[in-house]
Short mmCIF file of C-alpha atoms in Angstrom, two decimals:
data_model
loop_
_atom_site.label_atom_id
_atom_site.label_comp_id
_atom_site.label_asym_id
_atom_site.label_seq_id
_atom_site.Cartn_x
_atom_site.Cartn_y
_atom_site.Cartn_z
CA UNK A 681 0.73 25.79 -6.03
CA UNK A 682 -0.60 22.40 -6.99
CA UNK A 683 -0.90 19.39 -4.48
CA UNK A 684 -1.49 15.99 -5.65
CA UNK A 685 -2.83 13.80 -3.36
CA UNK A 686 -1.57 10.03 -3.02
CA UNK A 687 -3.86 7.36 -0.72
CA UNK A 688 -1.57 5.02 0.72
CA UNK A 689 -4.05 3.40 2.98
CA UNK A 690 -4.46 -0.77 2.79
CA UNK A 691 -5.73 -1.01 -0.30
CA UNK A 692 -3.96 1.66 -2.79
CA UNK A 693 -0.80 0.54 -0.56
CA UNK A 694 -1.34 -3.17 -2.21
CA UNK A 695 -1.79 -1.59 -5.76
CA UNK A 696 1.32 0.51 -6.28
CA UNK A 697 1.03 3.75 -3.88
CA UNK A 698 4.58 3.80 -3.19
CA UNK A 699 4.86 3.27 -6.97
CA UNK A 700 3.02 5.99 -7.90
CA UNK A 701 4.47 8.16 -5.43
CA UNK A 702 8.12 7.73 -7.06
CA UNK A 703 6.86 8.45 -10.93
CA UNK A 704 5.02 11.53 -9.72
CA UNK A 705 8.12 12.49 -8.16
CA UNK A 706 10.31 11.42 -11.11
CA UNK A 707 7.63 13.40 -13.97
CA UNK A 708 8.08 16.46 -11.26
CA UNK A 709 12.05 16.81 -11.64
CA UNK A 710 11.73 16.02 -15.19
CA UNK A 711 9.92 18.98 -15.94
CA UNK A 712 11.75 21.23 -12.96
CA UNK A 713 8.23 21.88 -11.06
CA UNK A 714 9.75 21.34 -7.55
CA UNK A 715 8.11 24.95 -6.60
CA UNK A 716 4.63 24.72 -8.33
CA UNK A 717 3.77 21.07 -7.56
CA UNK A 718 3.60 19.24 -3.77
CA UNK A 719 3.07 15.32 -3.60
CA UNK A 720 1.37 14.47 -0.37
CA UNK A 721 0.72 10.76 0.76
CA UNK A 722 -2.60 10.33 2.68
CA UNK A 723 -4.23 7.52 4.75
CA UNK A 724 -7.72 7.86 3.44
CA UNK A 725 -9.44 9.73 0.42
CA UNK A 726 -12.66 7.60 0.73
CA UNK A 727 -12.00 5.67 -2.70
CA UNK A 728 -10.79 2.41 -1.98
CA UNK A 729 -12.07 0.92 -5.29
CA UNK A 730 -10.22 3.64 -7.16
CA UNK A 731 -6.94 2.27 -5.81
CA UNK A 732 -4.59 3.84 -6.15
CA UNK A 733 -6.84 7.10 -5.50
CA UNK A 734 -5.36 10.52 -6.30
CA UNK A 735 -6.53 13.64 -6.54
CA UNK A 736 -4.77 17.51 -7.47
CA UNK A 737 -5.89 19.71 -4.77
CA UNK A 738 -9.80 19.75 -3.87
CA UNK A 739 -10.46 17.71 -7.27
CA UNK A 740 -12.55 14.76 -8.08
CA UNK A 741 -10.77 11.38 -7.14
CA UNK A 742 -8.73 9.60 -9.84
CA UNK A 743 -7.52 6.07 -10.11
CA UNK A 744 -3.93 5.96 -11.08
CA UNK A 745 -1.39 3.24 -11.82
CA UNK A 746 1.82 3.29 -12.94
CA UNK A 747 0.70 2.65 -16.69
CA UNK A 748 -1.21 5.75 -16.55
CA UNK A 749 0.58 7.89 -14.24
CA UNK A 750 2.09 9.86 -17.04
CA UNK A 751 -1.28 10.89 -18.79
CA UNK A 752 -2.68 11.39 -15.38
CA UNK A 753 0.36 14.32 -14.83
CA UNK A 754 -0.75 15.84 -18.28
CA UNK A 755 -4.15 16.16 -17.93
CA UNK A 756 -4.83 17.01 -14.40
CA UNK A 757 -1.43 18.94 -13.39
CA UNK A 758 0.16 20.26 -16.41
CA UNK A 759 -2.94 21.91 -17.77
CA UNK A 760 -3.56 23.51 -14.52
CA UNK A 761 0.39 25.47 -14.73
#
Protein backbone atom coordinates (compact mmCIF):
# COMPACT_ATOMS: atom_id res chain seq x y z
CA UNK A 1 0.00 0.00 0.00
CA UNK A 2 1.16 3.44 -1.02
CA UNK A 3 0.10 6.73 0.84
CA UNK A 4 0.67 10.01 -0.64
CA UNK A 5 0.74 12.68 1.55
CA UNK A 6 -1.01 16.16 0.72
CA UNK A 7 -0.13 19.47 3.17
CA UNK A 8 -3.07 21.51 3.23
CA UNK A 9 -1.88 23.82 5.89
CA UNK A 10 -1.95 27.94 5.11
CA UNK A 11 0.37 28.03 2.70
CA UNK A 12 0.04 24.79 0.26
CA UNK A 13 -3.84 25.58 0.97
CA UNK A 14 -3.17 29.10 -1.02
CA UNK A 15 -1.20 27.21 -3.83
CA UNK A 16 -3.59 24.52 -5.03
CA UNK A 17 -3.84 21.71 -2.15
CA UNK A 18 -7.35 21.09 -2.78
CA UNK A 19 -6.21 21.10 -6.44
CA UNK A 20 -3.83 18.67 -6.13
CA UNK A 21 -5.85 16.58 -4.00
CA UNK A 22 -8.61 16.14 -6.88
CA UNK A 23 -5.88 15.20 -9.85
CA UNK A 24 -4.28 12.68 -7.52
CA UNK A 25 -7.60 11.37 -7.02
CA UNK A 26 -8.60 11.64 -10.70
CA UNK A 27 -4.80 9.85 -12.01
CA UNK A 28 -5.87 7.12 -9.13
CA UNK A 29 -9.32 6.00 -10.84
CA UNK A 30 -7.76 6.40 -14.12
CA UNK A 31 -5.45 3.76 -13.62
CA UNK A 32 -7.98 1.59 -11.13
CA UNK A 33 -5.41 1.83 -8.02
CA UNK A 34 -8.22 2.50 -5.44
CA UNK A 35 -6.63 -0.60 -3.33
CA UNK A 36 -2.82 0.05 -3.70
CA UNK A 37 -2.78 3.86 -3.36
CA UNK A 38 -4.31 6.14 -0.15
CA UNK A 39 -4.38 10.09 -0.52
CA UNK A 40 -4.17 11.62 2.90
CA UNK A 41 -4.47 15.50 3.49
CA UNK A 42 -2.22 16.76 6.36
CA UNK A 43 -1.87 20.04 8.33
CA UNK A 44 1.86 20.19 8.45
CA UNK A 45 4.83 18.32 6.64
CA UNK A 46 7.39 21.03 7.70
CA UNK A 47 7.87 22.37 3.97
CA UNK A 48 6.08 25.42 3.60
CA UNK A 49 8.34 26.71 0.76
CA UNK A 50 7.70 23.49 -1.12
CA UNK A 51 4.01 24.38 -1.32
CA UNK A 52 2.18 22.38 -2.19
CA UNK A 53 4.40 19.69 -0.19
CA UNK A 54 3.78 15.98 -0.83
CA UNK A 55 5.32 13.13 -0.07
CA UNK A 56 4.56 8.92 -0.84
CA UNK A 57 4.82 7.31 2.43
CA UNK A 58 8.06 8.09 4.67
CA UNK A 59 9.71 9.79 1.41
CA UNK A 60 11.57 12.95 0.89
CA UNK A 61 9.16 16.04 0.51
CA UNK A 62 8.11 17.07 -3.03
CA UNK A 63 6.67 20.26 -4.35
CA UNK A 64 3.74 19.59 -6.55
CA UNK A 65 1.36 21.69 -8.64
CA UNK A 66 -1.15 20.92 -10.81
CA UNK A 67 1.25 21.29 -13.96
CA UNK A 68 3.33 18.63 -12.57
CA UNK A 69 1.07 16.50 -10.72
CA UNK A 70 1.01 13.96 -13.46
CA UNK A 71 4.89 13.36 -13.66
CA UNK A 72 4.92 13.54 -9.95
CA UNK A 73 2.29 10.19 -10.01
CA UNK A 74 4.82 8.50 -12.49
CA UNK A 75 7.84 8.85 -10.89
CA UNK A 76 7.21 8.57 -7.26
CA UNK A 77 3.96 6.19 -7.20
CA UNK A 78 3.82 4.24 -10.30
CA UNK A 79 7.39 3.04 -10.13
CA UNK A 80 6.90 1.98 -6.65
CA UNK A 81 3.61 -0.68 -7.90
Amino acid sequence: MITIHVCIGSACHLKGAYNVIHGLQKIVEQYHLHEQVTIKADFCLGECTKAVSVKVNDGPIISVNEKNIEEFFEEAVLRRL
